[in-house]
PDB file of C-alpha atoms in Angstrom:
ATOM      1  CA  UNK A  81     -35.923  31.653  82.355  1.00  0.00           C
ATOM      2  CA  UNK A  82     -34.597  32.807  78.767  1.00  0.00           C
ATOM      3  CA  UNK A  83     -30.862  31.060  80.144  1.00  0.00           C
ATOM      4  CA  UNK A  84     -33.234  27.873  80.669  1.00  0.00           C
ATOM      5  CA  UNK A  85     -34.762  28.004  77.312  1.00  0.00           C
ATOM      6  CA  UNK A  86     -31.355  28.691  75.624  1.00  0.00           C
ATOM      7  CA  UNK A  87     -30.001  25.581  77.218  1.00  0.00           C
ATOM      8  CA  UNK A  88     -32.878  23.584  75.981  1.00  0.00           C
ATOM      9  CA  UNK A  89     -32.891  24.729  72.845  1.00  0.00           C
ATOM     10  CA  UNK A  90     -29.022  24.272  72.813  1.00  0.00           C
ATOM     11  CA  UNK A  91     -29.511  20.646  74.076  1.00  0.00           C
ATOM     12  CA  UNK A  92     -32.507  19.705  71.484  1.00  0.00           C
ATOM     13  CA  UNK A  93     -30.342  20.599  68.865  1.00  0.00           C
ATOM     14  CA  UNK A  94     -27.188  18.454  70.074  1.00  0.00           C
ATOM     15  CA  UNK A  95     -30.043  15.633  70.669  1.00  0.00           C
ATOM     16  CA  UNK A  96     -31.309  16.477  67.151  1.00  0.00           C
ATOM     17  CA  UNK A  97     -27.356  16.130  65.486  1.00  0.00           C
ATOM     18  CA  UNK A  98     -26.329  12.449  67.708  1.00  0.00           C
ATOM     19  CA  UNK A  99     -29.806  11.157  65.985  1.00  0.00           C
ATOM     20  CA  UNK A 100     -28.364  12.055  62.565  1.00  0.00           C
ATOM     21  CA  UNK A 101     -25.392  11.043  62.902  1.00  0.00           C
ATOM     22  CA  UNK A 102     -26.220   7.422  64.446  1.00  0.00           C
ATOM     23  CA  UNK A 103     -28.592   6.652  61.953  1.00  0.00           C
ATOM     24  CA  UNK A 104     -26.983   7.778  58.840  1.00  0.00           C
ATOM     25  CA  UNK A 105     -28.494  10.577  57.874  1.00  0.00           C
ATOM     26  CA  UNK A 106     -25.768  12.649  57.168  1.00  0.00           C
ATOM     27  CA  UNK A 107     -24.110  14.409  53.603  1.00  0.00           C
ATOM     28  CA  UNK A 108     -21.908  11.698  52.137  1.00  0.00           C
ATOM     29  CA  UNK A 109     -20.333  12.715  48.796  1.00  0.00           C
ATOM     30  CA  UNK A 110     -22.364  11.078  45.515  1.00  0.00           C
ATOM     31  CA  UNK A 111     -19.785   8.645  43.684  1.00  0.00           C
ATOM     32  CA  UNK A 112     -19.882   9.938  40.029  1.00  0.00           C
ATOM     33  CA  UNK A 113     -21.084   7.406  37.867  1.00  0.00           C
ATOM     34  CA  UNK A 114     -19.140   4.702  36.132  1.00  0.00           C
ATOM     35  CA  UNK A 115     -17.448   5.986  33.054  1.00  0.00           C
ATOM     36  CA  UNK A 116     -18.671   3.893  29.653  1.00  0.00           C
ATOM     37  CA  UNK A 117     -16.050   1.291  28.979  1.00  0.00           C
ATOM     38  CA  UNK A 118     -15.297   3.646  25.565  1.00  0.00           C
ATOM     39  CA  UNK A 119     -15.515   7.204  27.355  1.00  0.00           C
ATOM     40  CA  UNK A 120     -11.975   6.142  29.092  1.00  0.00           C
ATOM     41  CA  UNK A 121     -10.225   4.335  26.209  1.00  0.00           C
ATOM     42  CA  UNK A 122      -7.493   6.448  24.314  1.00  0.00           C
ATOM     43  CA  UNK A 123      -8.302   7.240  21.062  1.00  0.00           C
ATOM     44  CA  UNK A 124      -7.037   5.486  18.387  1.00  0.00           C
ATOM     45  CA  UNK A 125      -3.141   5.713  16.660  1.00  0.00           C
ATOM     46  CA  UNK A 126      -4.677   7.104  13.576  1.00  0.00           C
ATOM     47  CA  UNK A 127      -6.798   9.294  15.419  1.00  0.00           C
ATOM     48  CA  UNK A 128      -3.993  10.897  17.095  1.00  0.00           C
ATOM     49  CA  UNK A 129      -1.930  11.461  14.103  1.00  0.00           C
ATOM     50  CA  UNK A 130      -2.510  14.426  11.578  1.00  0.00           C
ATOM     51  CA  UNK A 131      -1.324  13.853   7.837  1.00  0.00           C
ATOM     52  CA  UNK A 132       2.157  14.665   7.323  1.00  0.00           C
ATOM     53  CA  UNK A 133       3.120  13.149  10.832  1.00  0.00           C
ATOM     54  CA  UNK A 134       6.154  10.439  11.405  1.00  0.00           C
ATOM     55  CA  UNK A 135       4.498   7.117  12.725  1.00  0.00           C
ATOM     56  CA  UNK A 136       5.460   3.943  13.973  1.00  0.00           C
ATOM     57  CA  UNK A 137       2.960   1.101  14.182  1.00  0.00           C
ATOM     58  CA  UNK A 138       3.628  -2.376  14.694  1.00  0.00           C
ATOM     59  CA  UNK A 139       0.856  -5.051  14.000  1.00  0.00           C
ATOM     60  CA  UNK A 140      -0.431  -8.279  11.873  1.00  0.00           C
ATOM     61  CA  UNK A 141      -0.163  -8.153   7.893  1.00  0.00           C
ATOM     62  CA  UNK A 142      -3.747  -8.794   7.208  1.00  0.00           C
ATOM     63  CA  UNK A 143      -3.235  -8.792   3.529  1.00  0.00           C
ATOM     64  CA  UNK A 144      -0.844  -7.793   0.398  1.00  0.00           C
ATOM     65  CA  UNK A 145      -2.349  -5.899  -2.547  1.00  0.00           C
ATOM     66  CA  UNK A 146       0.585  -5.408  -5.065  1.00  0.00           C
ATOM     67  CA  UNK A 147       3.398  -4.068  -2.966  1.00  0.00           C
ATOM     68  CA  UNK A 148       1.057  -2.472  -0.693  1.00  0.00           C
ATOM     69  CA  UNK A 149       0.747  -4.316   2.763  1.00  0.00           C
ATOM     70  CA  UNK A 150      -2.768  -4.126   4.497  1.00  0.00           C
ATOM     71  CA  UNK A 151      -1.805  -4.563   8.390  1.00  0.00           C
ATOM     72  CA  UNK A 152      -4.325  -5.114  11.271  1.00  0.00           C
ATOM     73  CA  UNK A 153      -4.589  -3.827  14.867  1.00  0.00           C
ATOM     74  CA  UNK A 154      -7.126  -2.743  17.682  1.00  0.00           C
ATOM     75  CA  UNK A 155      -4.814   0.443  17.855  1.00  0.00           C
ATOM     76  CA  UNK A 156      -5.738   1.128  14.417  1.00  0.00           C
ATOM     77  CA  UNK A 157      -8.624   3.099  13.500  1.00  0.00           C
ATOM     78  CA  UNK A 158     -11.349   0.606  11.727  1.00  0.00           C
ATOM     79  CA  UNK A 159      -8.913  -2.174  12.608  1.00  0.00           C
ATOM     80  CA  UNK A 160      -6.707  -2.023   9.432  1.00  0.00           C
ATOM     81  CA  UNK A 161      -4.113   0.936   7.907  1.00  0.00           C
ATOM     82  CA  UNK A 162      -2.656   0.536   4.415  1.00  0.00           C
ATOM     83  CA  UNK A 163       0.995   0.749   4.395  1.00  0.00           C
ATOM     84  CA  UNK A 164       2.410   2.031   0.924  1.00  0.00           C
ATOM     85  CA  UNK A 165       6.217   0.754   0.483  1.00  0.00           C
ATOM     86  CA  UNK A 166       8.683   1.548  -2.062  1.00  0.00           C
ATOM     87  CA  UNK A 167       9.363  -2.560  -2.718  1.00  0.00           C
ATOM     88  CA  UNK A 168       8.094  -6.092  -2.032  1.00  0.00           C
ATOM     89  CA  UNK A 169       8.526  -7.016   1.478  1.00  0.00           C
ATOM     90  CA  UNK A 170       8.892 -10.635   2.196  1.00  0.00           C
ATOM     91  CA  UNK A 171       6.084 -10.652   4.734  1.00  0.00           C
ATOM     92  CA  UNK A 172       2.389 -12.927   4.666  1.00  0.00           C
ATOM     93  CA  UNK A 173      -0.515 -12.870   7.049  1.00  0.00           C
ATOM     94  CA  UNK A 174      -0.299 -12.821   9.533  1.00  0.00           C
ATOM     95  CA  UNK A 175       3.287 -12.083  10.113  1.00  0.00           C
ATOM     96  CA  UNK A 176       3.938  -8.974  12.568  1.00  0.00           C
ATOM     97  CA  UNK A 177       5.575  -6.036  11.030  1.00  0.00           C
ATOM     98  CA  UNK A 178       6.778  -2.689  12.188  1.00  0.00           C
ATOM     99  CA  UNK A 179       6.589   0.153  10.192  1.00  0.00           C
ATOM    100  CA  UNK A 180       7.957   3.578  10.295  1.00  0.00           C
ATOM    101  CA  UNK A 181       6.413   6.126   7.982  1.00  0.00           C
ATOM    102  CA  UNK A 182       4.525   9.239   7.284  1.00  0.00           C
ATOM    103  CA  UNK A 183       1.124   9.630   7.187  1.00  0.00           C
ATOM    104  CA  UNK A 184      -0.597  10.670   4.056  1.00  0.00           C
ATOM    105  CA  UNK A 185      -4.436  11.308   2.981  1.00  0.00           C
ATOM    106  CA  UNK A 186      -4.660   8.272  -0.006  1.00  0.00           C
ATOM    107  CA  UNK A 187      -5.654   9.056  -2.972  1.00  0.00           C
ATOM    108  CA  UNK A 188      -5.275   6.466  -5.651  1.00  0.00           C
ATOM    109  CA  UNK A 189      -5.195   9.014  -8.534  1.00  0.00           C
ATOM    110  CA  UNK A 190      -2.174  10.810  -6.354  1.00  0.00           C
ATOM    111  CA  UNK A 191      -0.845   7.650  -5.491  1.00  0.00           C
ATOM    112  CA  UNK A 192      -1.096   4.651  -8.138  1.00  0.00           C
ATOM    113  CA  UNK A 193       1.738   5.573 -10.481  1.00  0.00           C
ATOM    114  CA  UNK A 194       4.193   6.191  -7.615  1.00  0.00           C
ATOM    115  CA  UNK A 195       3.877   3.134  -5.862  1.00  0.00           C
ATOM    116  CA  UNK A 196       2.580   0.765  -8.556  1.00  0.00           C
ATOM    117  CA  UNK A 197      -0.817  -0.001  -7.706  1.00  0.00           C
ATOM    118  CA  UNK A 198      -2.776  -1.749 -10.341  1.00  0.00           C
ATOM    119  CA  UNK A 199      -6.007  -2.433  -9.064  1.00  0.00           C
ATOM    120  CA  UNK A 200      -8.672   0.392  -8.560  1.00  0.00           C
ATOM    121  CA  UNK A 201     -11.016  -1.665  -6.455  1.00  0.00           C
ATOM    122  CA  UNK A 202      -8.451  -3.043  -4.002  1.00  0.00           C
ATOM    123  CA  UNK A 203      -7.659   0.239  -2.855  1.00  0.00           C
ATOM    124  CA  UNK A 204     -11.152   1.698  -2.649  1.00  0.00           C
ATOM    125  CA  UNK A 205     -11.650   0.688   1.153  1.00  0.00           C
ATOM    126  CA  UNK A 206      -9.077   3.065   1.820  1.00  0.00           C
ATOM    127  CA  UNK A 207      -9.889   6.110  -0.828  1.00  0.00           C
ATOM    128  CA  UNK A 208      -9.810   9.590   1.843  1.00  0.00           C
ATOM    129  CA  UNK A 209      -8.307   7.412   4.465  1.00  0.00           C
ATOM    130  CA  UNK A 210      -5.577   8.270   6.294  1.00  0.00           C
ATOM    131  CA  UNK A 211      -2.573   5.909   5.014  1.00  0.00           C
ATOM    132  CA  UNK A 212       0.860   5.299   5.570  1.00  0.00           C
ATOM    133  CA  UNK A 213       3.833   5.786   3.316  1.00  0.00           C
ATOM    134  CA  UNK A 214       6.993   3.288   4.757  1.00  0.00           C
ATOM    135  CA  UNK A 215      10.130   4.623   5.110  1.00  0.00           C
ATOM    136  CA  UNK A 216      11.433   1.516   7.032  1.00  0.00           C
ATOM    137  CA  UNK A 217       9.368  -2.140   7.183  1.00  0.00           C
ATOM    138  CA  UNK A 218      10.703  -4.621   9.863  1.00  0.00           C
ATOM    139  CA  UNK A 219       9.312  -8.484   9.623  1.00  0.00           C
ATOM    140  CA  UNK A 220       9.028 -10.055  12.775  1.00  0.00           C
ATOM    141  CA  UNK A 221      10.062 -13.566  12.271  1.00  0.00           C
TER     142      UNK A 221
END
């Protein structure tokens, strides 16, 4: 009788699996949930960049402030960067430019005499920003 008994027991729980498995009841693995749209974006050029790093950035002059170009991209932390040149660059909104440069902390106290900026207020947007000093400008025409 205890052969009998193992059999049935043996045969419930075969019976007991089939039922599970037809009607869905099984372990399926949980999808992880849908990453926020800005969980998965990189971050940002500036972001990326420490101060005293080479960077190239191409995007749309926004606006000029003395020599001083004020250029505009998604990449771009806040949307703009201030690009410090040496000299005028024939370039107006919203002309695409490429710039090669280091990256500097700005400072208008450090800065102003250096690369002839005149107006305090234009540049205080950008005061303890991170900022870019051109070595190279290319206009897209």
């Amino acid at each position: 009788m205890t052969n009998q008994h193992g059999i049935r027991r043996a045969a419930i729980a075969t019976g007991l699996a089939a039922v599970l498995v037809v009607t869905g009841c099984t372990h399926e693995p949980v999808a992880d949930p849908p990453a926020r749209p800005g969980a998965t974006s990189p971050p940002s050029t500036l972001t990326r960049v420490a101060v005293g790093d080479q960077m190239t950035v191409t995007a749309a002059v926004d606006r000029i402030v003395d020599d001083a170009l004020v250029v505009r991209d998604v990449d771009l932390t806040e949307g703009t960067l201030l690009v410090l040149t040496e000299q005028a660059v024939d370039a107006s909104p919203p002309q695409l430019v490429t710039v090669e440069g280091t990256v500097v902390r700005f400072s208008y106290r450090d800065l102003a005499a250096h690369h002839r900026l005149s107006d305090r207020e234009a540049y205080r947007p950008f005061e303890g920003q991170k900022a870019l000093v051109a070595s190279r400008v290319t206009v897209w025409r």
